Each structure stands twice: as C-alpha cells, then as structure tokens.
Amino acid sequence: MHEQKILDRHITFTNPDYVMYVPKYKDYESDNVHLHVVDHPQFGGLIAFWTQSTIEGAGDNHAMMCRSCDGGKTWSEAKFVIGAKPSQDKKEKQAHWAFPAVSKSGRIYLFYYREVEVVEFDRQITGIFSCVYSDDFGDSWSESYDVPLRVTPFDRHGQVQDNCCYQIPRRFADGKYLFGYSKYTNLSKDYERQDSHIYFARLENLDEDPLPCNLKITHLPDDEMGITVPEGENGSCAQEPSIAQLPDGRLICTLRNIRGSVYYTVSDDMGHTWRQPEAMCFDDGSPI
C-alpha cells in the first residue's frame, strides 16, 4: 500500500533504536499521536498509551495501548481500549488525548476526553473529562466514569469543555500527580483567534484507588484566569504545558504560543501561583 511505503521510508529517516508500533493502515490501525509510556513496577515493564485515528481530526479518535517486558526492544500487539473506530462509520463517540496515571497498588487510571453531542471548539477538542481503570495491566477495563474539572470563565456548558492534555501526569516530591491542560475559549466569546489558557489538576487521593468519580482534585492555579500569554486586545494564546520540578523544589512549565519562541513560567508554591510567562532565552539574552 502507498501509505505503508511512505511510513517505511520515514522510519529510515530517523533511524530509531527501537520501533514500538507501525500502523498497518487497516481497520483502526492508522495515524497515531500523543504517545505516553509508563514504567509499571507491578507489571515489570513498560506500558504505552496513545490516541489514534484514521488521521488527526478525522472524527474517529480512540485510545490504544501495548506493553513491553524487555525495556522497549519488543512490544505486544497494539490493543484498542476505548473510543471510535473508522469501521463503525464514525457513529461511535470518540475518546481524545488519553493519558495514564498509575497508583501505588498498580491500578492504571486512563483519563481521556469523551465526545458528546455538544460540539463547541472542535469535535476532537470538545468533550467531558472521563476515566477508565484497569487492575490487570490493561487486559480488561472498567466502565467509563466522568471526572469533574473546574468550570472557568471560558466554559459555557459546565463539564462539557474544550480541553486537551498534551503531557503525561508527573508525580512530584509531595507524592501527588499533577497534570496540565490547554483550555480553548468557547466560541460564544467571539474571539478572532484560538484563545487559550493553561490550567492544572493535582490528584490528591489516587493512591487510595478510588473510583474515578470519587477522585479528589485540587484545581490550579488559584487565579481563575489560568496561565495566559496576552495576544491582541483581550486574548491569550497559552497551550500544551510541560511541567518539571527544579532541584530547589520549584515547578517550571514550558508552553506553546504563537510568538515564535519557547515560553516558560515558574511556580514557588507547587502550582498555586505562577510568574507571568516570558520567553526562554540563550545566555546572550536572545529568545530561543
């Protein structure tokens, strides 16, 4: 198949050490994005999750997974978890941007955005934050539960929101998982561009293995406007946060914007407040 030849050629460009998964361009095995890999102690190996579709934005997003017991050298056959399949003629609701968090007992929580009838920003962005879990390393999964997120000034349908989580949650020195997400302003605000802000959620009781609907979440930052990078008269473009903890305990977050350089911000209080984002610079002061 033509697409398969293109893919095979692209793999030779980057010459990877290991090939985890090559789409077969049949049924629901095609384009794949947003890869997240966890090192699972109880399983004794790596477990990977990603969002897959015919092609990004095609309307058939679904979560996939596979596992490795040899440090990533070889991987199991890819397995469908939840969402829509192209073979179902796009009638089943999508599962967007799935990402995992593993509790101390080994339970895997797989969070994702569940497509609903309401479409605000885009079919692959609008949805309800939801979760399935597995106690057998992904062999079987629970029913889906909705997990409430904060409602901000940029949402107009309550828990039906326009969000995307770009990076895997990070467990920091306090033992809690923290993840960031992009929030796109609903179209009723009549902005001329993709107005967007960044928020965070800290999972307080995940290690107690609660049902997803009983997860206790601290919503950050304290400022309801979130992290912003001002654009235009009253807009913001701040997206796809990546967070890490610095040696002195502070959090650093790098983020995407439309200014042509990498922006970052720092928090001294584990995400409750953040400095106004600014361009990351080289030693000579020029922006990256």
mmCIF file of C-alpha atoms in Angstrom:
data_model
loop_
_atom_site.group_PDB
_atom_site.id
_atom_site.type_symbol
_atom_site.label_atom_id
_atom_site.label_comp_id
_atom_site.label_asym_id
_atom_site.label_seq_id
_atom_site.Cartn_x
_atom_site.Cartn_y
_atom_site.Cartn_z
ATOM 1 C CA MET A 1 0.000 0.000 0.000
ATOM 2 C CA HIS A 2 1.239 3.511 -0.844
ATOM 3 C CA GLU A 3 0.826 4.809 2.726
ATOM 4 C CA GLN A 4 2.792 1.880 4.123
ATOM 5 C CA LYS A 5 5.707 2.599 1.776
ATOM 6 C CA ILE A 6 5.723 6.237 2.888
ATOM 7 C CA LEU A 7 5.768 5.194 6.548
ATOM 8 C CA ASP A 8 8.564 2.689 5.982
ATOM 9 C CA ARG A 9 10.614 5.413 4.308
ATOM 10 C CA HIS A 10 10.007 7.864 7.169
ATOM 11 C CA ILE A 11 11.263 5.335 9.712
ATOM 12 C CA THR A 12 14.593 5.149 7.853
ATOM 13 C CA PHE A 13 14.914 8.959 8.103
ATOM 14 C CA THR A 14 15.078 8.928 11.909
ATOM 15 C CA ASN A 15 16.728 5.506 12.339
ATOM 16 C CA PRO A 16 15.183 4.795 15.772
ATOM 17 C CA ASP A 17 16.828 2.439 18.270
ATOM 18 C CA TYR A 18 13.535 0.609 18.795
ATOM 19 C CA VAL A 19 10.295 0.538 16.806
ATOM 20 C CA MET A 20 7.341 0.234 19.164
ATOM 21 C CA TYR A 21 4.445 0.131 16.746
ATOM 22 C CA VAL A 22 3.970 0.517 12.996
ATOM 23 C CA PRO A 23 0.385 1.270 11.843
ATOM 24 C CA LYS A 24 -0.951 -1.303 9.394
ATOM 25 C CA TYR A 25 -3.289 1.086 7.598
ATOM 26 C CA LYS A 26 -6.268 -1.154 8.034
ATOM 27 C CA ASP A 27 -9.344 -1.039 10.257
ATOM 28 C CA TYR A 28 -8.478 1.289 13.157
ATOM 29 C CA GLU A 29 -4.681 0.975 12.912
ATOM 30 C CA SER A 30 -3.577 4.155 11.197
ATOM 31 C CA ASP A 31 -2.351 7.576 12.344
ATOM 32 C CA ASN A 32 -1.218 7.838 15.984
ATOM 33 C CA VAL A 33 -0.361 10.806 18.181
ATOM 34 C CA HIS A 34 0.128 11.795 21.834
ATOM 35 C CA LEU A 35 2.227 8.837 22.985
ATOM 36 C CA HIS A 36 2.608 8.259 26.750
ATOM 37 C CA VAL A 37 4.731 5.480 28.260
ATOM 38 C CA VAL A 38 4.746 4.424 31.936
ATOM 39 C CA ASP A 39 7.204 2.168 33.739
ATOM 40 C CA HIS A 40 4.856 -0.136 35.677
ATOM 41 C CA PRO A 41 6.612 -1.816 38.661
ATOM 42 C CA GLN A 42 3.956 -4.488 39.281
ATOM 43 C CA PHE A 43 3.810 -5.407 35.603
ATOM 44 C CA GLY A 44 7.581 -5.438 35.418
ATOM 45 C CA GLY A 45 7.843 -3.482 32.221
ATOM 46 C CA LEU A 46 6.617 -0.597 30.098
ATOM 47 C CA ILE A 47 3.014 0.130 29.116
ATOM 48 C CA ALA A 48 2.308 2.648 26.358
ATOM 49 C CA PHE A 49 -0.898 4.518 25.522
ATOM 50 C CA TRP A 50 -1.741 6.823 22.651
ATOM 51 C CA THR A 51 -4.586 8.458 20.760
ATOM 52 C CA GLN A 52 -5.159 7.042 17.302
ATOM 53 C CA SER A 53 -7.351 7.878 14.317
ATOM 54 C CA THR A 54 -7.533 7.498 10.566
ATOM 55 C CA ILE A 55 -5.719 10.822 10.547
ATOM 56 C CA GLU A 56 -5.771 13.543 13.198
ATOM 57 C CA GLY A 57 -9.134 15.307 13.102
ATOM 58 C CA ALA A 58 -10.894 12.605 11.062
ATOM 59 C CA GLY A 59 -13.561 12.075 13.729
ATOM 60 C CA ASP A 60 -12.602 8.577 14.927
ATOM 61 C CA ASN A 61 -10.168 9.184 17.809
ATOM 62 C CA HIS A 62 -9.658 6.232 20.149
ATOM 63 C CA ALA A 63 -7.203 5.135 22.840
ATOM 64 C CA MET A 64 -4.729 2.331 22.132
ATOM 65 C CA MET A 65 -2.117 0.517 24.237
ATOM 66 C CA CYS A 66 0.693 -2.024 24.072
ATOM 67 C CA ARG A 67 3.281 -3.445 26.505
ATOM 68 C CA SER A 68 6.972 -4.322 26.628
ATOM 69 C CA CYS A 69 8.800 -6.664 29.013
ATOM 70 C CA ASP A 70 12.315 -6.039 27.695
ATOM 71 C CA GLY A 71 12.851 -2.323 28.147
ATOM 72 C CA GLY A 72 11.168 -1.329 24.900
ATOM 73 C CA LYS A 73 13.066 -3.595 22.497
ATOM 74 C CA THR A 74 9.909 -5.515 21.578
ATOM 75 C CA TRP A 75 6.247 -4.707 22.093
ATOM 76 C CA SER A 76 2.990 -6.620 22.233
ATOM 77 C CA GLU A 77 0.359 -6.256 19.571
ATOM 78 C CA ALA A 78 -1.462 -2.937 19.810
ATOM 79 C CA LYS A 79 -4.805 -3.167 21.616
ATOM 80 C CA PHE A 80 -7.897 -0.980 21.345
ATOM 81 C CA VAL A 81 -9.075 0.467 24.693
ATOM 82 C CA ILE A 82 -11.924 2.928 24.140
ATOM 83 C CA GLY A 83 -13.349 5.354 21.574
ATOM 84 C CA ALA A 84 -14.494 5.248 17.950
ATOM 85 C CA LYS A 85 -13.272 3.095 15.087
ATOM 86 C CA PRO A 86 -13.268 4.047 11.394
ATOM 87 C CA SER A 87 -15.028 0.785 10.571
ATOM 88 C CA GLN A 88 -18.001 1.982 12.623
ATOM 89 C CA ASP A 89 -18.611 4.841 10.194
ATOM 90 C CA LYS A 90 -17.821 7.473 12.858
ATOM 91 C CA LYS A 91 -21.113 6.814 14.683
ATOM 92 C CA GLU A 92 -19.472 5.879 17.971
ATOM 93 C CA LYS A 93 -18.301 8.737 20.170
ATOM 94 C CA GLN A 94 -14.600 9.494 20.218
ATOM 95 C CA ALA A 95 -12.059 9.260 23.048
ATOM 96 C CA HIS A 96 -9.494 12.056 22.833
ATOM 97 C CA TRP A 97 -5.993 12.536 24.232
ATOM 98 C CA ALA A 98 -5.845 9.610 26.663
ATOM 99 C CA PHE A 99 -3.126 9.691 29.330
ATOM 100 C CA PRO A 100 -2.343 7.289 32.214
ATOM 101 C CA ALA A 101 -1.538 7.566 35.910
ATOM 102 C CA VAL A 102 -0.556 4.502 37.959
ATOM 103 C CA SER A 103 -1.388 4.223 41.675
ATOM 104 C CA LYS A 104 0.975 2.650 44.215
ATOM 105 C CA SER A 105 -1.042 -0.590 44.095
ATOM 106 C CA GLY A 106 -0.607 -0.791 40.312
ATOM 107 C CA ARG A 107 -4.086 0.315 39.239
ATOM 108 C CA ILE A 108 -3.928 2.138 35.917
ATOM 109 C CA TYR A 109 -6.204 5.155 35.547
ATOM 110 C CA LEU A 110 -6.592 6.118 31.897
ATOM 111 C CA PHE A 111 -8.013 9.624 31.569
ATOM 112 C CA TYR A 112 -9.454 10.936 28.311
ATOM 113 C CA TYR A 113 -11.952 13.415 26.902
ATOM 114 C CA ARG A 114 -15.253 11.792 25.981
ATOM 115 C CA GLU A 115 -17.022 13.186 22.937
ATOM 116 C CA VAL A 116 -20.652 14.228 23.461
ATOM 117 C CA GLU A 117 -23.397 15.678 21.273
ATOM 118 C CA VAL A 118 -22.377 19.265 22.016
ATOM 119 C CA VAL A 119 -19.589 20.481 19.729
ATOM 120 C CA GLU A 120 -18.077 23.830 20.637
ATOM 121 C CA PHE A 121 -14.486 24.382 19.533
ATOM 122 C CA ASP A 122 -13.925 21.194 17.519
ATOM 123 C CA ARG A 123 -15.097 17.563 17.613
ATOM 124 C CA GLN A 124 -11.692 16.360 18.776
ATOM 125 C CA ILE A 125 -11.433 19.042 21.482
ATOM 126 C CA THR A 126 -14.935 19.415 22.950
ATOM 127 C CA GLY A 127 -15.827 16.729 25.489
ATOM 128 C CA ILE A 128 -16.230 15.646 29.111
ATOM 129 C CA PHE A 129 -13.183 14.645 31.149
ATOM 130 C CA SER A 130 -13.579 10.908 31.803
ATOM 131 C CA CYS A 131 -11.647 7.880 33.013
ATOM 132 C CA VAL A 132 -11.475 4.084 32.834
ATOM 133 C CA TYR A 133 -9.239 1.954 35.041
ATOM 134 C CA SER A 134 -7.575 -1.448 34.957
ATOM 135 C CA ASP A 135 -6.331 -3.716 37.757
ATOM 136 C CA ASP A 136 -4.783 -6.290 35.410
ATOM 137 C CA PHE A 137 -2.261 -4.196 33.462
ATOM 138 C CA GLY A 138 -4.712 -3.351 30.695
ATOM 139 C CA ASP A 139 -6.108 -6.815 29.955
ATOM 140 C CA SER A 140 -9.558 -5.515 30.918
ATOM 141 C CA TRP A 141 -11.007 -2.100 31.670
ATOM 142 C CA SER A 142 -13.789 -0.722 33.847
ATOM 143 C CA GLU A 143 -16.809 1.172 32.656
ATOM 144 C CA SER A 144 -16.193 4.852 31.955
ATOM 145 C CA TYR A 145 -16.647 7.440 34.701
ATOM 146 C CA ASP A 146 -16.886 11.204 34.335
ATOM 147 C CA VAL A 147 -14.405 13.183 36.448
ATOM 148 C CA PRO A 148 -15.411 16.793 37.237
ATOM 149 C CA LEU A 149 -12.983 19.560 36.310
ATOM 150 C CA ARG A 150 -13.231 23.202 37.344
ATOM 151 C CA VAL A 151 -15.559 25.400 35.324
ATOM 152 C CA THR A 152 -13.789 28.577 34.205
ATOM 153 C CA PRO A 153 -14.935 31.874 32.655
ATOM 154 C CA PHE A 154 -14.071 30.308 29.280
ATOM 155 C CA ASP A 155 -16.571 27.419 29.524
ATOM 156 C CA ARG A 156 -20.264 27.799 28.798
ATOM 157 C CA HIS A 157 -21.509 24.194 29.002
ATOM 158 C CA GLY A 158 -20.368 23.220 32.501
ATOM 159 C CA GLN A 159 -18.404 19.953 32.329
ATOM 160 C CA VAL A 160 -18.551 19.904 28.521
ATOM 161 C CA GLN A 161 -15.327 21.765 27.896
ATOM 162 C CA ASP A 162 -12.728 22.433 25.202
ATOM 163 C CA ASN A 163 -9.559 20.943 26.689
ATOM 164 C CA CYS A 164 -6.516 18.959 25.641
ATOM 165 C CA CYS A 165 -3.891 17.319 27.870
ATOM 166 C CA TYR A 166 -0.593 17.180 25.986
ATOM 167 C CA GLN A 167 1.784 15.590 28.519
ATOM 168 C CA ILE A 168 1.626 12.668 30.946
ATOM 169 C CA PRO A 169 0.959 13.493 34.643
ATOM 170 C CA ARG A 170 4.090 13.878 36.754
ATOM 171 C CA ARG A 171 4.434 12.584 40.320
ATOM 172 C CA PHE A 172 6.393 15.179 42.280
ATOM 173 C CA ALA A 173 8.144 15.310 45.665
ATOM 174 C CA ASP A 174 4.843 15.606 47.530
ATOM 175 C CA GLY A 175 3.805 12.206 46.132
ATOM 176 C CA LYS A 176 0.875 13.656 44.175
ATOM 177 C CA TYR A 177 0.312 13.520 40.437
ATOM 178 C CA LEU A 178 -0.009 16.865 38.682
ATOM 179 C CA PHE A 179 -1.047 17.388 35.071
ATOM 180 C CA GLY A 180 -1.604 20.463 32.953
ATOM 181 C CA TYR A 181 -4.040 21.032 30.144
ATOM 182 C CA SER A 182 -4.864 23.569 27.457
ATOM 183 C CA LYS A 183 -8.283 25.197 27.612
ATOM 184 C CA TYR A 184 -9.690 26.712 24.439
ATOM 185 C CA THR A 185 -12.212 29.507 24.844
ATOM 186 C CA ASN A 186 -15.724 28.562 23.753
ATOM 187 C CA LEU A 187 -16.799 30.189 20.514
ATOM 188 C CA SER A 188 -19.508 32.307 22.159
ATOM 189 C CA LYS A 189 -16.723 34.674 23.259
ATOM 190 C CA ASP A 190 -16.316 35.718 19.619
ATOM 191 C CA TYR A 191 -12.529 35.858 19.631
ATOM 192 C CA GLU A 192 -10.826 36.200 16.275
ATOM 193 C CA ARG A 193 -8.216 33.508 17.033
ATOM 194 C CA GLN A 194 -7.774 30.354 19.094
ATOM 195 C CA ASP A 195 -7.941 31.977 22.518
ATOM 196 C CA SER A 196 -6.410 29.567 25.030
ATOM 197 C CA HIS A 197 -5.293 29.328 28.664
ATOM 198 C CA ILE A 198 -3.467 26.755 30.796
ATOM 199 C CA TYR A 199 -4.741 25.064 33.960
ATOM 200 C CA PHE A 200 -3.519 22.250 36.209
ATOM 201 C CA ALA A 201 -5.086 19.487 38.295
ATOM 202 C CA ARG A 202 -3.484 17.669 41.235
ATOM 203 C CA LEU A 203 -4.787 14.168 42.003
ATOM 204 C CA GLU A 204 -4.923 14.042 45.801
ATOM 205 C CA ASN A 205 -6.147 10.515 46.580
ATOM 206 C CA LEU A 206 -5.244 8.437 43.535
ATOM 207 C CA ASP A 207 -3.059 6.104 45.621
ATOM 208 C CA GLU A 208 -6.164 5.103 47.614
ATOM 209 C CA ASP A 209 -7.593 3.511 44.430
ATOM 210 C CA PRO A 210 -10.948 5.306 44.473
ATOM 211 C CA LEU A 211 -13.480 5.036 41.686
ATOM 212 C CA PRO A 212 -12.614 7.750 39.158
ATOM 213 C CA CYS A 213 -15.765 9.662 40.051
ATOM 214 C CA ASN A 214 -14.507 9.844 43.665
ATOM 215 C CA LEU A 215 -11.102 11.267 42.865
ATOM 216 C CA LYS A 216 -10.264 14.354 44.886
ATOM 217 C CA ILE A 217 -8.740 17.028 42.687
ATOM 218 C CA THR A 218 -7.122 20.336 43.577
ATOM 219 C CA HIS A 219 -7.620 22.728 40.680
ATOM 220 C CA LEU A 220 -4.740 25.076 39.966
ATOM 221 C CA PRO A 221 -3.728 27.841 39.679
ATOM 222 C CA ASP A 222 -5.754 29.768 42.244
ATOM 223 C CA ASP A 223 -6.342 32.508 39.664
ATOM 224 C CA GLU A 224 -9.414 31.504 37.658
ATOM 225 C CA MET A 225 -7.901 33.003 34.502
ATOM 226 C CA GLY A 226 -5.154 30.371 34.437
ATOM 227 C CA ILE A 227 -1.779 30.913 32.794
ATOM 228 C CA THR A 228 -2.030 33.372 29.929
ATOM 229 C CA VAL A 229 0.201 34.819 27.223
ATOM 230 C CA PRO A 230 -1.570 38.029 26.144
ATOM 231 C CA GLU A 231 -2.348 38.347 22.454
ATOM 232 C CA GLY A 232 -4.257 41.190 20.867
ATOM 233 C CA GLU A 233 -6.763 43.328 22.706
ATOM 234 C CA ASN A 234 -8.149 40.832 25.216
ATOM 235 C CA GLY A 235 -6.977 37.396 24.130
ATOM 236 C CA SER A 236 -4.400 34.826 25.208
ATOM 237 C CA CYS A 237 -2.507 32.025 23.472
ATOM 238 C CA ALA A 238 -1.052 29.586 26.006
ATOM 239 C CA GLN A 239 -1.160 25.873 25.177
ATOM 240 C CA GLU A 240 0.351 22.408 25.764
ATOM 241 C CA PRO A 241 2.068 22.828 29.148
ATOM 242 C CA SER A 242 5.047 20.621 30.031
ATOM 243 C CA ILE A 243 5.982 20.640 33.724
ATOM 244 C CA ALA A 244 9.044 19.557 35.703
ATOM 245 C CA GLN A 245 10.361 20.091 39.224
ATOM 246 C CA LEU A 246 13.586 22.039 39.675
ATOM 247 C CA PRO A 247 16.266 20.974 42.202
ATOM 248 C CA ASP A 248 15.139 23.706 44.613
ATOM 249 C CA GLY A 249 11.553 22.392 44.608
ATOM 250 C CA ARG A 250 10.009 24.977 42.317
ATOM 251 C CA LEU A 251 7.937 23.921 39.317
ATOM 252 C CA ILE A 252 8.817 25.046 35.806
ATOM 253 C CA CYS A 253 6.317 24.927 32.960
ATOM 254 C CA THR A 254 7.210 25.378 29.293
ATOM 255 C CA LEU A 255 4.367 26.136 26.912
ATOM 256 C CA ARG A 256 3.396 26.725 23.319
ATOM 257 C CA ASN A 257 2.233 30.097 21.991
ATOM 258 C CA ILE A 258 2.165 31.978 18.686
ATOM 259 C CA ARG A 259 5.015 34.399 19.368
ATOM 260 C CA GLY A 260 7.665 32.308 17.662
ATOM 261 C CA SER A 261 9.736 31.352 20.706
ATOM 262 C CA VAL A 262 9.601 28.984 23.682
ATOM 263 C CA TYR A 263 7.849 30.492 26.707
ATOM 264 C CA TYR A 264 8.096 29.382 30.315
ATOM 265 C CA THR A 265 6.830 30.185 33.775
ATOM 266 C CA VAL A 266 7.832 29.176 37.317
ATOM 267 C CA SER A 267 5.823 28.439 40.470
ATOM 268 C CA ASP A 268 7.211 28.751 44.019
ATOM 269 C CA ASP A 269 4.184 27.123 45.674
ATOM 270 C CA MET A 270 3.524 23.857 43.762
ATOM 271 C CA GLY A 271 1.256 25.436 41.178
ATOM 272 C CA HIS A 272 -0.999 27.727 43.207
ATOM 273 C CA THR A 273 0.551 30.839 41.637
ATOM 274 C CA TRP A 274 2.804 31.304 38.606
ATOM 275 C CA ARG A 275 5.004 34.066 37.263
ATOM 276 C CA GLN A 276 3.830 35.806 34.127
ATOM 277 C CA PRO A 277 5.217 33.674 31.250
ATOM 278 C CA GLU A 278 8.193 35.050 29.365
ATOM 279 C CA ALA A 279 10.427 33.959 26.524
ATOM 280 C CA MET A 280 13.146 31.433 27.329
ATOM 281 C CA CYS A 281 16.489 32.941 26.251
ATOM 282 C CA PHE A 282 20.039 31.937 25.391
ATOM 283 C CA ASP A 283 22.926 33.242 27.507
ATOM 284 C CA ASP A 284 23.184 36.361 25.324
ATOM 285 C CA GLY A 285 19.558 37.260 26.055
ATOM 286 C CA SER A 286 18.160 36.358 22.639
ATOM 287 C CA PRO A 287 14.914 34.342 22.659
ATOM 288 C CA ILE A 288 15.007 30.627 21.822
#
